[in-house]
Coordinates of C-alpha atoms and ligand atoms in Angstrom, one line a residue:
X1 CA 0.1 0.1 0.0
X2 CA 3.1 2.5 0.8
X3 CA 4.3 1.7 -2.7
X4 CA 1.1 2.7 -4.1
X5 CA 0.7 5.9 -2.5
X6 CA 4.1 6.9 -3.5
X7 CA 4.1 6.0 -6.9
X8 CA 0.6 8.4 -6.8
X9 CA 2.2 11.1 -5.3
X10 CA 5.1 10.9 -7.8
X11 CA 2.5 11.1 -10.3
X12 CA 1.0 14.6 -9.1
X13 CA 4.4 15.9 -9.5
X14 CA 5.1 15.3 -12.8
X15 CA 1.4 16.4 -13.5
X16 CA 0.0 13.0 -14.5
X17 CA -2.7 12.8 -12.3
X18 CA -3.7 9.2 -12.5
X19 CA -3.8 6.9 -9.7
X20 CA -1.0 3.5 -10.3
X21 CA -1.0 0.4 -9.0
X22 CA -4.7 -0.2 -8.6
X23 CA -4.7 -2.0 -12.0
X24 CA -7.5 -4.7 -12.0
X25 CA -11.0 -2.9 -13.3
X26 CA -12.6 -3.0 -10.4
X27 CA -10.5 -0.8 -8.2
X28 CA -9.8 1.3 -11.1
X29 CA -9.6 4.9 -9.7
X30 CA -11.1 8.2 -11.0
X31 CA -8.3 10.4 -11.9
X32 CA -7.2 12.7 -9.0
X33 CA -8.1 16.1 -8.7
X34 CA -6.3 19.0 -6.9
X35 CA -7.8 22.0 -5.7
X36 CA -7.1 25.0 -3.1
X37 CA -9.2 24.3 0.0
X38 CA -10.3 25.4 3.6
X39 CA -10.7 22.2 6.0
X40 CA -14.4 22.8 7.7
X41 CA -14.5 20.1 10.1
X42 CA -12.8 16.7 10.5
X43 CA -14.5 13.7 12.7
X44 CA -12.5 10.5 13.7
X45 CA -13.2 7.7 11.2
X46 CA -13.0 4.0 12.4
X47 CA -9.7 3.7 14.4
X48 CA -6.9 5.2 12.6
X49 CA -9.1 7.6 9.4
X50 CA -10.4 10.8 9.7
X51 CA -13.6 11.8 7.9
X52 CA -12.9 15.3 6.4
X53 CA -15.1 17.9 5.2
X54 CA -13.8 20.7 3.1
X55 CA -14.6 23.7 0.8
X56 CA -12.8 23.4 -2.4
X57 CA -12.0 26.7 -4.0
X58 CA -12.8 24.3 -7.5
X59 CA -15.0 22.0 -6.1
X60 CA -17.5 23.4 -3.6
X61 CA -18.0 21.2 -0.1
X62 CA -16.8 17.8 -0.6
X63 CA -16.6 15.2 1.9
X64 CA -13.4 12.5 2.4
X65 CA -11.6 10.0 3.8
X66 CA -8.1 10.7 4.8
X67 CA -6.8 7.4 6.2
X68 CA -4.2 7.1 8.6
X69 CA -4.7 10.5 9.6
X70 CA -5.6 9.3 13.0
X71 CA -1.9 8.0 13.8
X72 CA 0.7 9.7 15.5
X73 CA 2.6 9.7 12.7
X74 CA 0.7 10.4 9.6
X75 CA 1.0 12.0 6.3
X76 CA -1.3 15.1 7.0
X77 CA 0.7 16.4 9.8
X78 CA -1.3 19.4 11.0
X79 CA -3.1 19.9 7.7
X80 CA -6.3 19.1 8.8
X81 CA -6.9 21.8 11.8
X82 CA -10.4 23.7 11.5
X83 CA -10.1 26.4 8.5
X84 CA -6.8 25.2 7.8
X85 CA -6.1 27.0 4.3
X86 CA -4.6 24.1 1.7
X87 CA -3.8 22.6 -1.4
X88 CA -5.9 19.3 -1.6
X89 CA -5.7 16.1 -3.7
X90 CA -8.3 13.6 -3.8
X91 CA -9.8 10.8 -5.9
X92 CA -13.5 10.6 -6.5
X93 CA -14.7 6.7 -5.8
X94 CA -17.9 6.0 -8.3
X95 CA -19.6 3.8 -6.3
X96 CA -19.2 6.3 -2.4
X97 CA -20.6 9.0 -1.3
X98 CA -16.9 9.8 0.5
X99 CA -13.6 11.1 -1.9
X100 CA -10.2 9.7 -0.8
X101 CA -8.2 12.2 0.4
X102 CA -4.4 11.3 -1.1
X103 CA -2.3 14.7 0.2
X104 CA -2.5 17.9 2.0
X105 CA -0.4 20.8 1.7
X106 CA -0.4 23.7 4.3
X107 CA -0.6 27.0 2.2
X108 CA -1.6 29.1 5.9
X109 CA -2.3 27.9 9.0
X110 CA -4.3 29.8 11.5
X111 CA -2.3 28.5 14.6
X112 CA -2.6 31.2 16.9
X113 CA -6.6 31.0 16.6
X114 CA -6.7 27.4 16.6
X115 CA -4.7 26.7 19.7
X116 CA -6.9 29.4 21.5
X117 CA -10.1 27.9 23.0
X118 CA -12.0 31.4 22.8
X119 CA -10.7 32.0 19.4
X120 CA -11.2 28.3 18.1
X121 CA -14.9 28.6 19.5
X122 CA -15.4 31.9 16.6
X123 CA -13.7 29.6 14.3
X124 CA -15.7 26.6 14.6
X125 CA -18.7 28.6 15.0
X126 CA -17.6 29.8 11.1
X127 CA -17.1 26.1 10.3
X128 CA -20.8 24.9 11.5
X129 CA -22.2 27.8 9.7
X130 CA -20.3 27.0 6.5
X131 CA -21.4 23.5 6.7
X132 CA -25.1 24.2 7.3
X133 CA -25.2 26.9 4.3
X134 CA -23.2 25.4 1.9
X135 CA -24.7 22.5 -0.6
X136 CA -22.5 19.6 -1.2
X137 CA -20.3 20.1 -4.9
X138 CA -21.3 23.5 -5.3
X139 CA -18.4 25.9 -6.2
X140 CA -19.0 29.1 -3.9
X141 CA -16.3 31.7 -4.5
X142 CA -17.7 34.3 -2.4
X143 CA -18.2 32.1 0.7
X144 CA -14.7 30.7 0.2
X145 CA -13.4 34.5 0.1
X146 CA -15.1 35.1 3.2
X147 CA -14.1 32.3 5.2
X148 CA -10.9 32.7 4.5
X149 CA -11.2 36.6 5.5
X150 CA -12.6 35.9 8.3
X151 CA -10.0 33.1 10.0
X152 CA -7.7 36.0 8.6
X153 CA -8.9 38.6 10.6
X154 CA -9.6 36.3 14.0
X155 CA -5.7 35.2 13.5
X156 CA -4.5 38.8 12.8
X157 CA -6.7 40.4 15.3
X158 CA -6.8 37.7 18.6
X159 CA -10.6 38.8 18.5
X160 CA -13.2 36.7 17.4
X161 CA -16.3 39.1 17.8
X162 CA -16.2 41.7 15.1
X163 CA -15.3 39.3 12.4
X164 CA -17.7 37.1 13.5
X165 CA -20.6 39.3 13.2
X166 CA -18.9 40.2 9.8
X167 CA -19.3 36.3 8.7
X168 CA -22.5 36.3 9.7
X169 CA -23.8 39.1 8.3
X170 CA -22.3 38.5 4.9
X171 CA -23.7 34.9 5.0
X172 CA -27.0 36.0 5.5
X173 CA -26.3 38.6 2.9
X174 CA -25.2 36.2 0.3
X175 CA -27.8 33.6 1.3
X176 CA -30.4 36.0 0.2
X177 CA -32.2 36.3 3.5
X178 CA -31.3 40.1 4.0
X179 CA -34.4 41.9 4.8
X180 CA -35.0 45.8 4.4
X181 CA -33.2 47.6 7.1
X182 CA -34.5 51.3 6.9
X183 CA -38.6 50.3 7.2
X184 CA -40.8 48.0 9.2
X185 CA -41.5 44.4 7.4
X186 CA -45.0 45.0 8.7
X187 CA -46.4 48.5 8.3
X188 CA -43.4 49.9 6.0
X189 CA -42.8 52.9 8.8
X190 CA -39.2 54.0 8.5
X191 CA -37.1 53.3 11.7
X192 CA -34.8 56.2 11.4
X193 CA -32.7 56.7 14.4
X194 CA -35.0 54.8 16.2
X195 CA -34.6 50.8 17.3
X196 CA -35.8 47.9 15.0
X197 CA -37.2 44.4 16.2
X198 CA -36.6 40.9 15.6
X199 CA -37.5 37.4 17.4
X200 CA -36.4 34.1 16.2
X201 CA -38.3 32.4 13.9
X202 CA -39.3 36.2 12.2
X203 CA -37.4 36.9 8.8
X204 CA -38.1 40.6 9.0
X205 CA -37.4 43.6 11.2
X206 CA -40.4 45.7 13.1
X207 CA -40.7 48.9 14.4
X208 CA -41.8 50.1 17.8
X209 CA -45.7 49.8 17.0
X210 CA -45.5 46.4 15.4
X211 CA -42.7 44.9 17.7
X212 CA -44.4 42.1 20.1
X213 CA -43.7 41.1 23.9
X214 CA -40.1 39.1 23.9
X215 CA -38.1 40.5 20.8
X216 CA -34.9 41.8 20.7
X217 CA -33.6 45.1 19.4
X218 CA -31.5 46.1 16.5
X219 CA -30.0 49.7 17.6
X220 CA -29.1 52.2 14.7
X221 CA -25.6 51.5 15.5
X222 CA -26.0 47.7 14.6
X223 CA -28.0 48.8 11.5
X224 CA -24.9 51.3 10.8
X225 CA -22.4 48.8 11.2
X226 CA -24.0 46.6 8.2
X227 CA -23.8 49.2 5.9
X228 CA -19.9 49.8 6.8
X229 CA -20.0 45.9 6.5
X230 CA -21.4 46.3 3.0
X231 CA -19.1 49.3 1.9
X232 CA -15.9 48.6 3.9
X233 CA -13.2 46.3 3.8
X234 CA -13.5 44.5 7.6
X235 CA -9.3 45.4 8.5
X236 CA -10.6 48.8 8.2
X237 CA -13.2 48.7 10.4
X238 CA -12.0 49.6 14.0
X239 CA -13.3 47.0 16.6
X240 CA -13.5 49.5 19.4
X241 CA -15.3 51.9 17.5
X242 CA -17.7 49.4 16.3
X243 CA -18.5 47.9 19.9
X244 CA -21.9 49.1 19.9
X245 CA -24.2 47.4 17.7
X246 CA -21.8 44.2 17.3
X247 CA -23.1 42.0 19.3
X248 CA -26.9 42.9 18.2
X249 CA -25.9 42.4 14.6
X250 CA -24.3 39.1 15.1
X251 CA -27.3 37.8 16.9
X252 CA -29.9 38.8 14.4
X253 CA -27.5 37.4 11.5
X254 CA -27.4 34.0 13.6
X255 CA -31.1 33.9 14.3
X256 CA -31.5 34.6 10.6
X257 CA -29.4 31.9 9.9
X258 CA -30.9 29.3 12.2
X259 CA -34.6 30.4 10.8
X260 CA -33.6 30.0 7.1
X261 CA -31.6 26.8 7.5
X262 CA -34.1 25.3 10.2
X263 CA -31.3 24.5 12.6
X264 CA -29.9 25.6 15.7
X265 CA -26.3 26.4 15.9
X266 CA -24.8 24.3 18.5
X267 CA -21.7 26.6 18.7
X268 CA -23.9 29.4 19.6
X269 CA -24.1 28.3 23.2
X270 CA -20.2 28.1 23.3
X271 CA -19.8 31.6 21.9
X272 CA -21.9 33.2 24.9
X273 CA -19.7 31.9 27.6
X274 CA -16.4 33.0 26.4
Ligands
LIG301 ZN1 -44.5 48.6 11.7

């Protein structure tokens, strides 16, 4: 088996991406594919392997098996950490859902964020939301860039709250789920400088008159931050100035993601405690 793998690796390097060694027709593998990717999640698979979900720039979200990845000495090293930016080589198998991951090389790691509990929770939220909203095998350049930018900013600033607000807001926007931010979704009254209101399970924003008991507020500051997210680069937005409204905007965005995907985000609870 080791010999076969070596041959395959050599095949990639010479640019002939075909798997050698599996000669019988039954075991013939499809040509190997290569893509830049972001690791979304991994799970233990059997005794020694890992199931890996990744977002390929050229492939969309794909699930694959990385054999031997749970062994202490393995060829994947630290490439399979959450949100690692990698180059990945894999082969599809005609009869199975899982691709076989053959090789993975680190392009960019987010070590600081991955090894810090608070920051890694932020990364985990990005991972969970991406898994939920991205259909399998559908290329999404916008989401790819958004995830990468968010991970870079968490790593660079050592802070997850603003990048995560930006990520959740843009996920809602890219999903086409963003309601009007300027007027009430029930009566059409403009919010002006007033507070808007929202509730879990409701896709729109309501005014003071239409609000119902138990609704959460979305202040003018939060709505202004949304406007800045739309027009400015994340690394130009100062976290200290954006503090007001930051948490509100993230909360409403997460409510909308949960509403539209009809799922509860597990990482949300963890974020609240750190
Ligand atoms: Zn109203």
